[in-house]
Amino acid sequence: MTDHTKLTRNVAAIGLGSMGYGIAMSALRGGHAVWGVDINQEQMQRFAGEGGQTGALQEVADSLDTVIVTVLNAAQAETVLFGADGIVPHLKAGAALLCCATVPPAFARDMAARCAGHGVHYLDAPISGGSTKAAQGELTIMAAGAPEAFAALRPVLDSIAETVFELGDEAGAGSAMKAVNQLLAGVHIATMAEALTFGMTQGVAPDKFVEVISKCAGTSWMLENRAPHIVAGDYTPHSQVNIWPKDLGIVMDIARSASFSAPITAAALQQFLAAAGMGLGSEDDAAVAKVYARNAGLTLPGEA
């Protein structure tokens, strides 16, 4: 029988947004001691109230085994790792860092090299599955890094993920795979919105669209997950519109550097930029349908 007490880790979960909070809670349920950190003090207090550790991160940094970083972008990741109050220089040698942010592959390689300079293991580990899977400890993780990084992080990975794809010994491979996934996910959301509103022009009600197309070849995971938000007229953000200019922007930057034409990605990106320009950036990403509705003079469910 496995002695799970030996697998308990001291964990800092930096970033308690919709994904990060679920990851932190899953680590907590896995028996780890978890410090939740966020610029939103209410989120930190909420996490502490559910069993998270209290106390300043700087005071316990040298006792941490694992740091999970679930922030918005590369700039935020670099700040929390190596900024004025960055955590990495304060970690003990052999500590391991799990970077779940969606970042360019070159950035992941740079962070891994800088962490290695401090004796800290770095796993390039972008995630997929949404806030629901994060809360259930059932994420899919696209991970790349040295075998020592995987070994050090295994107890925490077991707590937060259902599937961990090991994509190589060098950071960057995980982020490259995440870019492929985000190309598809972003295009699927935009295409779902286009198809739903196109159907409306032909008298196809949004609820009927979901009922029928979800059972047909034209469906997708994103269609089945996001289209019901439109039907309900509920744009509470599970994943914000603002995520997509960043993530599809990363895809386009990589494509440009590879001299690769990605016209369908570019078209989807423009729709998310239009949605952000309409002031919808903090709404659920299904709100990209409002761009189509506005342009076609349609009224979506829940709108006057």
PDB file of C-alpha atoms in Angstrom:
ATOM      1  CA  MET A   1       0.000   0.000   0.000  1.00  0.00           C
ATOM      2  CA  THR A   2       1.264   3.471  -0.877  1.00  0.00           C
ATOM      3  CA  ASP A   3       2.072   5.694   2.088  1.00  0.00           C
ATOM      4  CA  HIS A   4       0.366   8.879   0.946  1.00  0.00           C
ATOM      5  CA  THR A   5       1.761  10.877   3.874  1.00  0.00           C
ATOM      6  CA  LYS A   6       5.108  10.775   2.104  1.00  0.00           C
ATOM      7  CA  LEU A   7       3.512  12.328  -0.936  1.00  0.00           C
ATOM      8  CA  THR A   8       2.202  15.430   0.840  1.00  0.00           C
ATOM      9  CA  ARG A   9       3.692  18.620  -0.584  1.00  0.00           C
ATOM     10  CA  ASN A  10       3.851  22.242   0.467  1.00  0.00           C
ATOM     11  CA  VAL A  11       2.280  24.009  -2.493  1.00  0.00           C
ATOM     12  CA  ALA A  12       1.823  27.646  -3.501  1.00  0.00           C
ATOM     13  CA  ALA A  13      -0.972  28.172  -6.015  1.00  0.00           C
ATOM     14  CA  ILE A  14      -0.388  31.552  -7.648  1.00  0.00           C
ATOM     15  CA  GLY A  15      -3.464  32.758  -9.530  1.00  0.00           C
ATOM     16  CA  LEU A  16      -6.933  31.989  -8.168  1.00  0.00           C
ATOM     17  CA  GLY A  17      -9.068  32.781 -11.193  1.00  0.00           C
ATOM     18  CA  SER A  18     -11.687  30.422 -12.605  1.00  0.00           C
ATOM     19  CA  MET A  19      -9.070  27.789 -13.460  1.00  0.00           C
ATOM     20  CA  GLY A  20      -6.530  28.488 -10.734  1.00  0.00           C
ATOM     21  CA  TYR A  21      -9.029  28.308  -7.899  1.00  0.00           C
ATOM     22  CA  GLY A  22     -10.213  24.880  -9.010  1.00  0.00           C
ATOM     23  CA  ILE A  23      -6.613  23.686  -9.325  1.00  0.00           C
ATOM     24  CA  ALA A  24      -5.800  24.959  -5.830  1.00  0.00           C
ATOM     25  CA  MET A  25      -8.875  23.244  -4.386  1.00  0.00           C
ATOM     26  CA  SER A  26      -7.998  19.985  -6.138  1.00  0.00           C
ATOM     27  CA  ALA A  27      -4.480  20.117  -4.705  1.00  0.00           C
ATOM     28  CA  LEU A  28      -5.994  20.767  -1.280  1.00  0.00           C
ATOM     29  CA  ARG A  29      -8.305  17.768  -1.604  1.00  0.00           C
ATOM     30  CA  GLY A  30      -5.254  15.729  -2.602  1.00  0.00           C
ATOM     31  CA  GLY A  31      -3.923  16.217   0.911  1.00  0.00           C
ATOM     32  CA  HIS A  32      -1.353  18.904   0.174  1.00  0.00           C
ATOM     33  CA  ALA A  33      -0.764  22.030   2.237  1.00  0.00           C
ATOM     34  CA  VAL A  34      -1.695  24.826  -0.161  1.00  0.00           C
ATOM     35  CA  TRP A  35      -1.142  28.572   0.024  1.00  0.00           C
ATOM     36  CA  GLY A  36      -3.461  30.402  -2.380  1.00  0.00           C
ATOM     37  CA  VAL A  37      -2.125  33.654  -3.828  1.00  0.00           C
ATOM     38  CA  ASP A  38      -3.938  36.235  -5.953  1.00  0.00           C
ATOM     39  CA  ILE A  39      -4.163  39.998  -6.398  1.00  0.00           C
ATOM     40  CA  ASN A  40      -7.825  39.581  -5.412  1.00  0.00           C
ATOM     41  CA  GLN A  41      -7.751  39.462  -1.621  1.00  0.00           C
ATOM     42  CA  GLU A  42     -11.313  38.134  -1.470  1.00  0.00           C
ATOM     43  CA  GLN A  43     -10.305  35.059  -3.439  1.00  0.00           C
ATOM     44  CA  MET A  44      -7.394  34.450  -1.063  1.00  0.00           C
ATOM     45  CA  GLN A  45      -9.683  34.774   1.969  1.00  0.00           C
ATOM     46  CA  ARG A  46     -12.232  32.477   0.384  1.00  0.00           C
ATOM     47  CA  PHE A  47      -9.567  29.856  -0.261  1.00  0.00           C
ATOM     48  CA  ALA A  48      -8.195  30.108   3.271  1.00  0.00           C
ATOM     49  CA  GLY A  49     -11.741  29.667   4.548  1.00  0.00           C
ATOM     50  CA  GLU A  50     -11.954  26.370   2.657  1.00  0.00           C
ATOM     51  CA  GLY A  51      -8.812  24.973   4.236  1.00  0.00           C
ATOM     52  CA  GLY A  52      -5.973  26.804   2.536  1.00  0.00           C
ATOM     53  CA  GLN A  53      -2.906  27.853   4.487  1.00  0.00           C
ATOM     54  CA  THR A  54      -2.585  31.383   5.800  1.00  0.00           C
ATOM     55  CA  GLY A  55       0.470  33.585   6.102  1.00  0.00           C
ATOM     56  CA  ALA A  56       2.619  35.556   3.692  1.00  0.00           C
ATOM     57  CA  LEU A  57       4.127  33.585   0.845  1.00  0.00           C
ATOM     58  CA  GLN A  58       7.521  35.213   1.367  1.00  0.00           C
ATOM     59  CA  GLU A  59       7.669  33.763   4.877  1.00  0.00           C
ATOM     60  CA  VAL A  60       7.195  30.176   3.708  1.00  0.00           C
ATOM     61  CA  ALA A  61       8.857  30.304   0.283  1.00  0.00           C
ATOM     62  CA  ASP A  62      11.918  28.347   1.372  1.00  0.00           C
ATOM     63  CA  SER A  63       9.712  25.499   2.641  1.00  0.00           C
ATOM     64  CA  LEU A  64       7.709  25.115  -0.584  1.00  0.00           C
ATOM     65  CA  ASP A  65       8.071  21.955  -2.648  1.00  0.00           C
ATOM     66  CA  THR A  66       5.832  23.058  -5.509  1.00  0.00           C
ATOM     67  CA  VAL A  67       4.618  26.301  -7.074  1.00  0.00           C
ATOM     68  CA  ILE A  68       1.656  26.205  -9.465  1.00  0.00           C
ATOM     69  CA  VAL A  69       1.350  29.277 -11.673  1.00  0.00           C
ATOM     70  CA  THR A  70      -2.052  29.839 -13.303  1.00  0.00           C
ATOM     71  CA  VAL A  71      -1.993  33.436 -14.518  1.00  0.00           C
ATOM     72  CA  LEU A  72      -3.221  35.168 -17.654  1.00  0.00           C
ATOM     73  CA  ASN A  73      -0.139  35.540 -19.813  1.00  0.00           C
ATOM     74  CA  ALA A  74       3.641  35.472 -20.150  1.00  0.00           C
ATOM     75  CA  ALA A  75       4.100  38.950 -18.677  1.00  0.00           C
ATOM     76  CA  GLN A  76       2.247  37.988 -15.510  1.00  0.00           C
ATOM     77  CA  ALA A  77       4.107  34.677 -15.306  1.00  0.00           C
ATOM     78  CA  GLU A  78       7.488  36.390 -15.541  1.00  0.00           C
ATOM     79  CA  THR A  79       6.440  38.906 -12.884  1.00  0.00           C
ATOM     80  CA  VAL A  80       5.406  36.284 -10.333  1.00  0.00           C
ATOM     81  CA  LEU A  81       8.499  34.199 -11.037  1.00  0.00           C
ATOM     82  CA  PHE A  82      11.258  36.780 -11.394  1.00  0.00           C
ATOM     83  CA  GLY A  83       9.756  40.235 -10.784  1.00  0.00           C
ATOM     84  CA  ALA A  84      10.467  42.499  -7.816  1.00  0.00           C
ATOM     85  CA  ASP A  85       8.631  40.055  -5.528  1.00  0.00           C
ATOM     86  CA  GLY A  86       9.306  36.999  -7.694  1.00  0.00           C
ATOM     87  CA  ILE A  87       9.141  33.632  -5.981  1.00  0.00           C
ATOM     88  CA  VAL A  88      11.879  31.663  -7.762  1.00  0.00           C
ATOM     89  CA  PRO A  89      14.957  33.224  -6.094  1.00  0.00           C
ATOM     90  CA  HIS A  90      13.453  32.366  -2.695  1.00  0.00           C
ATOM     91  CA  LEU A  91      12.740  28.700  -3.399  1.00  0.00           C
ATOM     92  CA  LYS A  92      14.959  25.914  -2.122  1.00  0.00           C
ATOM     93  CA  ALA A  93      17.045  23.899  -4.571  1.00  0.00           C
ATOM     94  CA  GLY A  94      14.995  20.980  -5.862  1.00  0.00           C
ATOM     95  CA  ALA A  95      11.660  22.789  -5.636  1.00  0.00           C
ATOM     96  CA  ALA A  96       9.481  22.394  -8.712  1.00  0.00           C
ATOM     97  CA  LEU A  97       7.430  24.892 -10.663  1.00  0.00           C
ATOM     98  CA  LEU A  98       4.327  23.973 -12.659  1.00  0.00           C
ATOM     99  CA  CYS A  99       3.571  26.742 -15.165  1.00  0.00           C
ATOM    100  CA  CYS A 100       0.004  26.322 -16.449  1.00  0.00           C
ATOM    101  CA  ALA A 101      -0.265  29.672 -18.243  1.00  0.00           C
ATOM    102  CA  THR A 102      -0.700  29.760 -22.019  1.00  0.00           C
ATOM    103  CA  VAL A 103       2.591  31.247 -23.235  1.00  0.00           C
ATOM    104  CA  PRO A 104       4.771  31.114 -26.359  1.00  0.00           C
ATOM    105  CA  PRO A 105       7.105  28.094 -26.526  1.00  0.00           C
ATOM    106  CA  ALA A 106      10.193  30.334 -26.575  1.00  0.00           C
ATOM    107  CA  PHE A 107       9.060  31.970 -23.327  1.00  0.00           C
ATOM    108  CA  ALA A 108       8.677  28.562 -21.680  1.00  0.00           C
ATOM    109  CA  ARG A 109      12.206  27.595 -22.697  1.00  0.00           C
ATOM    110  CA  ASP A 110      13.559  30.862 -21.300  1.00  0.00           C
ATOM    111  CA  MET A 111      11.751  30.396 -17.970  1.00  0.00           C
ATOM    112  CA  ALA A 112      13.039  26.825 -17.682  1.00  0.00           C
ATOM    113  CA  ALA A 113      16.622  27.976 -18.206  1.00  0.00           C
ATOM    114  CA  ARG A 114      16.287  30.793 -15.652  1.00  0.00           C
ATOM    115  CA  CYS A 115      14.704  28.461 -13.098  1.00  0.00           C
ATOM    116  CA  ALA A 116      17.508  25.945 -13.620  1.00  0.00           C
ATOM    117  CA  GLY A 117      19.948  28.709 -12.696  1.00  0.00           C
ATOM    118  CA  HIS A 118      18.342  28.699  -9.240  1.00  0.00           C
ATOM    119  CA  GLY A 119      18.242  24.902  -8.944  1.00  0.00           C
ATOM    120  CA  VAL A 120      14.464  24.895  -9.508  1.00  0.00           C
ATOM    121  CA  HIS A 121      12.718  22.398 -11.792  1.00  0.00           C
ATOM    122  CA  TYR A 122      10.332  23.880 -14.380  1.00  0.00           C
ATOM    123  CA  LEU A 123       7.521  22.029 -16.108  1.00  0.00           C
ATOM    124  CA  ASP A 124       5.970  23.670 -19.157  1.00  0.00           C
ATOM    125  CA  ALA A 125       2.421  22.534 -18.417  1.00  0.00           C
ATOM    126  CA  PRO A 126      -0.468  24.350 -20.115  1.00  0.00           C
ATOM    127  CA  ILE A 127      -3.895  23.007 -19.273  1.00  0.00           C
ATOM    128  CA  SER A 128      -7.211  22.204 -20.911  1.00  0.00           C
ATOM    129  CA  GLY A 129     -10.607  21.251 -19.578  1.00  0.00           C
ATOM    130  CA  GLY A 130     -12.138  24.483 -18.360  1.00  0.00           C
ATOM    131  CA  SER A 131     -13.109  25.597 -14.882  1.00  0.00           C
ATOM    132  CA  THR A 132     -15.333  22.561 -14.286  1.00  0.00           C
ATOM    133  CA  LYS A 133     -12.565  20.035 -14.921  1.00  0.00           C
ATOM    134  CA  ALA A 134     -10.168  22.153 -12.871  1.00  0.00           C
ATOM    135  CA  ALA A 135     -12.537  22.046  -9.904  1.00  0.00           C
ATOM    136  CA  GLN A 136     -12.937  18.284 -10.282  1.00  0.00           C
ATOM    137  CA  GLY A 137      -9.198  17.598 -10.455  1.00  0.00           C
ATOM    138  CA  GLU A 138      -9.675  16.183 -13.951  1.00  0.00           C
ATOM    139  CA  LEU A 139      -7.627  18.509 -16.137  1.00  0.00           C
ATOM    140  CA  THR A 140      -5.719  17.526 -19.232  1.00  0.00           C
ATOM    141  CA  ILE A 141      -2.138  18.777 -18.997  1.00  0.00           C
ATOM    142  CA  MET A 142       0.204  19.095 -21.967  1.00  0.00           C
ATOM    143  CA  ALA A 143       3.544  18.880 -20.213  1.00  0.00           C
ATOM    144  CA  ALA A 144       7.195  19.045 -21.186  1.00  0.00           C
ATOM    145  CA  GLY A 145      10.317  19.222 -19.080  1.00  0.00           C
ATOM    146  CA  ALA A 146      13.131  17.222 -17.570  1.00  0.00           C
ATOM    147  CA  PRO A 147      12.336  13.822 -16.018  1.00  0.00           C
ATOM    148  CA  GLU A 148      13.314  15.288 -12.640  1.00  0.00           C
ATOM    149  CA  ALA A 149      10.593  17.926 -12.998  1.00  0.00           C
ATOM    150  CA  PHE A 150       7.960  15.280 -13.739  1.00  0.00           C
ATOM    151  CA  ALA A 151       9.120  13.193 -10.785  1.00  0.00           C
ATOM    152  CA  ALA A 152       9.073  16.110  -8.366  1.00  0.00           C
ATOM    153  CA  LEU A 153       5.611  17.193  -9.464  1.00  0.00           C
ATOM    154  CA  ARG A 154       3.958  13.765  -9.746  1.00  0.00           C
ATOM    155  CA  PRO A 155       2.088  13.905  -6.389  1.00  0.00           C
ATOM    156  CA  VAL A 156       0.547  17.264  -7.277  1.00  0.00           C
ATOM    157  CA  LEU A 157      -0.161  16.283 -10.883  1.00  0.00           C
ATOM    158  CA  ASP A 158      -2.015  13.224  -9.573  1.00  0.00           C
ATOM    159  CA  SER A 159      -4.248  15.553  -7.526  1.00  0.00           C
ATOM    160  CA  ILE A 160      -5.173  18.032 -10.239  1.00  0.00           C
ATOM    161  CA  ALA A 161      -5.165  16.139 -13.545  1.00  0.00           C
ATOM    162  CA  GLU A 162      -6.917  13.204 -15.139  1.00  0.00           C
ATOM    163  CA  THR A 163      -4.511  13.035 -18.079  1.00  0.00           C
ATOM    164  CA  VAL A 164      -0.909  14.237 -18.243  1.00  0.00           C
ATOM    165  CA  PHE A 165       0.648  14.043 -21.688  1.00  0.00           C
ATOM    166  CA  GLU A 166       4.433  13.850 -21.407  1.00  0.00           C
ATOM    167  CA  LEU A 167       5.593  15.609 -24.563  1.00  0.00           C
ATOM    168  CA  GLY A 168       9.343  15.626 -24.162  1.00  0.00           C
ATOM    169  CA  ASP A 169      12.289  16.571 -21.993  1.00  0.00           C
ATOM    170  CA  GLU A 170      12.497  20.203 -23.102  1.00  0.00           C
ATOM    171  CA  ALA A 171      10.164  23.007 -22.094  1.00  0.00           C
ATOM    172  CA  GLY A 172       8.290  24.544 -25.013  1.00  0.00           C
ATOM    173  CA  ALA A 173       6.743  21.358 -26.389  1.00  0.00           C
ATOM    174  CA  GLY A 174       3.794  21.674 -24.006  1.00  0.00           C
ATOM    175  CA  SER A 175       3.166  25.260 -25.028  1.00  0.00           C
ATOM    176  CA  ALA A 176       3.408  24.320 -28.706  1.00  0.00           C
ATOM    177  CA  MET A 177       0.711  21.672 -28.241  1.00  0.00           C
ATOM    178  CA  LYS A 178      -1.444  24.143 -26.294  1.00  0.00           C
ATOM    179  CA  ALA A 179      -1.191  26.577 -29.207  1.00  0.00           C
ATOM    180  CA  VAL A 180      -2.530  23.848 -31.517  1.00  0.00           C
ATOM    181  CA  ASN A 181      -5.404  23.198 -29.105  1.00  0.00           C
ATOM    182  CA  GLN A 182      -6.205  26.888 -28.742  1.00  0.00           C
ATOM    183  CA  LEU A 183      -6.262  27.364 -32.513  1.00  0.00           C
ATOM    184  CA  LEU A 184      -8.997  24.735 -32.692  1.00  0.00           C
ATOM    185  CA  ALA A 185     -10.859  25.836 -29.560  1.00  0.00           C
ATOM    186  CA  GLY A 186     -10.998  29.499 -30.547  1.00  0.00           C
ATOM    187  CA  VAL A 187     -12.048  28.726 -34.113  1.00  0.00           C
ATOM    188  CA  HIS A 188     -14.709  26.307 -32.842  1.00  0.00           C
ATOM    189  CA  ILE A 189     -16.249  28.933 -30.534  1.00  0.00           C
ATOM    190  CA  ALA A 190     -16.335  31.566 -33.273  1.00  0.00           C
ATOM    191  CA  THR A 191     -17.700  29.074 -35.794  1.00  0.00           C
ATOM    192  CA  MET A 192     -20.362  27.926 -33.337  1.00  0.00           C
ATOM    193  CA  ALA A 193     -21.460  31.544 -32.939  1.00  0.00           C
ATOM    194  CA  GLU A 194     -21.496  32.021 -36.701  1.00  0.00           C
ATOM    195  CA  ALA A 195     -23.538  28.871 -37.295  1.00  0.00           C
ATOM    196  CA  LEU A 196     -26.020  29.614 -34.491  1.00  0.00           C
ATOM    197  CA  THR A 197     -26.714  33.141 -35.704  1.00  0.00           C
ATOM    198  CA  PHE A 198     -26.754  32.042 -39.348  1.00  0.00           C
ATOM    199  CA  GLY A 199     -29.442  29.559 -38.342  1.00  0.00           C
ATOM    200  CA  MET A 200     -31.422  32.366 -36.724  1.00  0.00           C
ATOM    201  CA  THR A 201     -31.598  34.174 -40.079  1.00  0.00           C
ATOM    202  CA  GLN A 202     -33.366  31.077 -41.404  1.00  0.00           C
ATOM    203  CA  GLY A 203     -35.774  30.715 -38.522  1.00  0.00           C
ATOM    204  CA  VAL A 204     -33.743  28.152 -36.581  1.00  0.00           C
ATOM    205  CA  ALA A 205     -34.157  28.963 -32.874  1.00  0.00           C
ATOM    206  CA  PRO A 206     -30.960  28.764 -30.781  1.00  0.00           C
ATOM    207  CA  ASP A 207     -32.365  26.073 -28.484  1.00  0.00           C
ATOM    208  CA  LYS A 208     -33.352  23.950 -31.485  1.00  0.00           C
ATOM    209  CA  PHE A 209     -29.898  24.533 -32.982  1.00  0.00           C
ATOM    210  CA  VAL A 210     -28.300  23.040 -29.854  1.00  0.00           C
ATOM    211  CA  GLU A 211     -30.756  20.141 -29.681  1.00  0.00           C
ATOM    212  CA  VAL A 212     -30.205  19.064 -33.279  1.00  0.00           C
ATOM    213  CA  ILE A 213     -26.615  19.992 -34.153  1.00  0.00           C
ATOM    214  CA  SER A 214     -25.204  18.512 -30.928  1.00  0.00           C
ATOM    215  CA  LYS A 215     -26.373  15.140 -32.314  1.00  0.00           C
ATOM    216  CA  CYS A 216     -25.009  15.738 -35.821  1.00  0.00           C
ATOM    217  CA  ALA A 217     -21.605  15.604 -37.461  1.00  0.00           C
ATOM    218  CA  GLY A 218     -21.207  19.375 -37.253  1.00  0.00           C
ATOM    219  CA  THR A 219     -20.969  19.390 -33.467  1.00  0.00           C
ATOM    220  CA  SER A 220     -17.871  20.055 -31.352  1.00  0.00           C
ATOM    221  CA  TRP A 221     -17.044  20.019 -27.660  1.00  0.00           C
ATOM    222  CA  MET A 222     -17.029  23.818 -27.704  1.00  0.00           C
ATOM    223  CA  LEU A 223     -20.426  23.954 -29.409  1.00  0.00           C
ATOM    224  CA  GLU A 224     -21.964  21.666 -26.811  1.00  0.00           C
ATOM    225  CA  ASN A 225     -20.328  23.570 -23.951  1.00  0.00           C
ATOM    226  CA  ARG A 226     -20.761  27.179 -25.073  1.00  0.00           C
ATOM    227  CA  ALA A 227     -23.937  27.317 -27.201  1.00  0.00           C
ATOM    228  CA  PRO A 228     -26.155  26.656 -24.143  1.00  0.00           C
ATOM    229  CA  HIS A 229     -24.803  29.892 -22.629  1.00  0.00           C
ATOM    230  CA  ILE A 230     -26.276  31.766 -25.601  1.00  0.00           C
ATOM    231  CA  VAL A 231     -29.571  29.902 -25.334  1.00  0.00           C
ATOM    232  CA  ALA A 232     -29.763  30.837 -21.645  1.00  0.00           C
ATOM    233  CA  GLY A 233     -28.705  34.430 -22.310  1.00  0.00           C
ATOM    234  CA  ASP A 234     -26.155  33.929 -19.528  1.00  0.00           C
ATOM    235  CA  TYR A 235     -22.677  35.291 -20.219  1.00  0.00           C
ATOM    236  CA  THR A 236     -21.240  34.770 -16.740  1.00  0.00           C
ATOM    237  CA  PRO A 237     -17.593  34.224 -17.642  1.00  0.00           C
ATOM    238  CA  HIS A 238     -16.340  30.656 -17.408  1.00  0.00           C
ATOM    239  CA  SER A 239     -13.737  31.671 -19.983  1.00  0.00           C
ATOM    240  CA  GLN A 240     -13.610  35.324 -20.997  1.00  0.00           C
ATOM    241  CA  VAL A 241     -13.683  36.842 -24.464  1.00  0.00           C
ATOM    242  CA  ASN A 242     -10.401  38.532 -23.468  1.00  0.00           C
ATOM    243  CA  ILE A 243      -8.627  35.163 -23.388  1.00  0.00           C
ATOM    244  CA  TRP A 244      -8.864  34.759 -27.142  1.00  0.00           C
ATOM    245  CA  PRO A 245      -7.074  37.837 -28.504  1.00  0.00           C
ATOM    246  CA  LYS A 246      -4.178  36.697 -26.316  1.00  0.00           C
ATOM    247  CA  ASP A 247      -4.267  32.979 -27.152  1.00  0.00           C
ATOM    248  CA  LEU A 248      -5.051  33.306 -30.860  1.00  0.00           C
ATOM    249  CA  GLY A 249      -2.509  36.124 -30.936  1.00  0.00           C
ATOM    250  CA  ILE A 250       0.092  33.630 -29.703  1.00  0.00           C
ATOM    251  CA  VAL A 251      -0.969  31.220 -32.447  1.00  0.00           C
ATOM    252  CA  MET A 252      -0.596  33.928 -35.077  1.00  0.00           C
ATOM    253  CA  ASP A 253       2.815  34.977 -33.731  1.00  0.00           C
ATOM    254  CA  ILE A 254       4.049  31.387 -33.918  1.00  0.00           C
ATOM    255  CA  ALA A 255       2.574  31.001 -37.406  1.00  0.00           C
ATOM    256  CA  ARG A 256       4.290  34.175 -38.551  1.00  0.00           C
ATOM    257  CA  SER A 257       7.650  32.989 -37.224  1.00  0.00           C
ATOM    258  CA  ALA A 258       7.154  29.668 -39.024  1.00  0.00           C
ATOM    259  CA  SER A 259       6.077  31.389 -42.274  1.00  0.00           C
ATOM    260  CA  PHE A 260       2.786  29.531 -41.926  1.00  0.00           C
ATOM    261  CA  SER A 261      -0.474  30.948 -43.248  1.00  0.00           C
ATOM    262  CA  ALA A 262      -3.361  30.578 -40.768  1.00  0.00           C
ATOM    263  CA  PRO A 263      -6.294  32.411 -42.391  1.00  0.00           C
ATOM    264  CA  ILE A 264      -9.087  30.695 -40.452  1.00  0.00           C
ATOM    265  CA  THR A 265      -7.394  31.496 -37.139  1.00  0.00           C
ATOM    266  CA  ALA A 266      -6.983  35.093 -38.296  1.00  0.00           C
ATOM    267  CA  ALA A 267     -10.693  35.378 -39.075  1.00  0.00           C
ATOM    268  CA  ALA A 268     -11.682  33.998 -35.670  1.00  0.00           C
ATOM    269  CA  LEU A 269      -9.252  36.360 -33.962  1.00  0.00           C
ATOM    270  CA  GLN A 270     -10.908  39.347 -35.655  1.00  0.00           C
ATOM    271  CA  GLN A 271     -14.294  38.330 -34.268  1.00  0.00           C
ATOM    272  CA  PHE A 272     -12.961  38.134 -30.712  1.00  0.00           C
ATOM    273  CA  LEU A 273     -11.250  41.504 -31.172  1.00  0.00           C
ATOM    274  CA  ALA A 274     -14.568  42.920 -32.372  1.00  0.00           C
ATOM    275  CA  ALA A 275     -16.309  41.493 -29.300  1.00  0.00           C
ATOM    276  CA  ALA A 276     -13.702  43.067 -27.030  1.00  0.00           C
ATOM    277  CA  GLY A 277     -14.129  46.334 -28.904  1.00  0.00           C
ATOM    278  CA  MET A 278     -17.861  46.182 -28.156  1.00  0.00           C
ATOM    279  CA  GLY A 279     -17.028  46.092 -24.439  1.00  0.00           C
ATOM    280  CA  LEU A 280     -17.659  42.372 -24.072  1.00  0.00           C
ATOM    281  CA  GLY A 281     -14.133  41.412 -23.027  1.00  0.00           C
ATOM    282  CA  SER A 282     -15.043  40.326 -19.508  1.00  0.00           C
ATOM    283  CA  GLU A 283     -18.094  38.315 -20.603  1.00  0.00           C
ATOM    284  CA  ASP A 284     -18.118  34.591 -21.363  1.00  0.00           C
ATOM    285  CA  ASP A 285     -16.451  33.889 -24.697  1.00  0.00           C
ATOM    286  CA  ALA A 286     -19.802  32.712 -26.099  1.00  0.00           C
ATOM    287  CA  ALA A 287     -20.573  36.443 -26.251  1.00  0.00           C
ATOM    288  CA  VAL A 288     -18.713  36.509 -29.574  1.00  0.00           C
ATOM    289  CA  ALA A 289     -22.181  35.610 -30.926  1.00  0.00           C
ATOM    290  CA  LYS A 290     -23.199  39.194 -30.129  1.00  0.00           C
ATOM    291  CA  VAL A 291     -20.854  40.409 -32.873  1.00  0.00           C
ATOM    292  CA  TYR A 292     -22.742  38.377 -35.440  1.00  0.00           C
ATOM    293  CA  ALA A 293     -26.108  39.327 -33.961  1.00  0.00           C
ATOM    294  CA  ARG A 294     -25.304  43.024 -34.084  1.00  0.00           C
ATOM    295  CA  ASN A 295     -24.111  42.871 -37.674  1.00  0.00           C
ATOM    296  CA  ALA A 296     -27.194  40.914 -38.782  1.00  0.00           C
ATOM    297  CA  GLY A 297     -29.756  42.841 -36.743  1.00  0.00           C
ATOM    298  CA  LEU A 298     -30.636  39.752 -34.687  1.00  0.00           C
ATOM    299  CA  THR A 299     -31.878  39.595 -31.109  1.00  0.00           C
ATOM    300  CA  LEU A 300     -30.278  36.872 -29.022  1.00  0.00           C
ATOM    301  CA  PRO A 301     -32.055  35.133 -26.134  1.00  0.00           C
ATOM    302  CA  GLY A 302     -32.238  37.289 -23.018  1.00  0.00           C
ATOM    303  CA  GLU A 303     -31.829  40.548 -24.954  1.00  0.00           C
ATOM    304  CA  ALA A 304     -34.555  43.130 -25.312  1.00  0.00           C
TER     305      ALA A 304
END
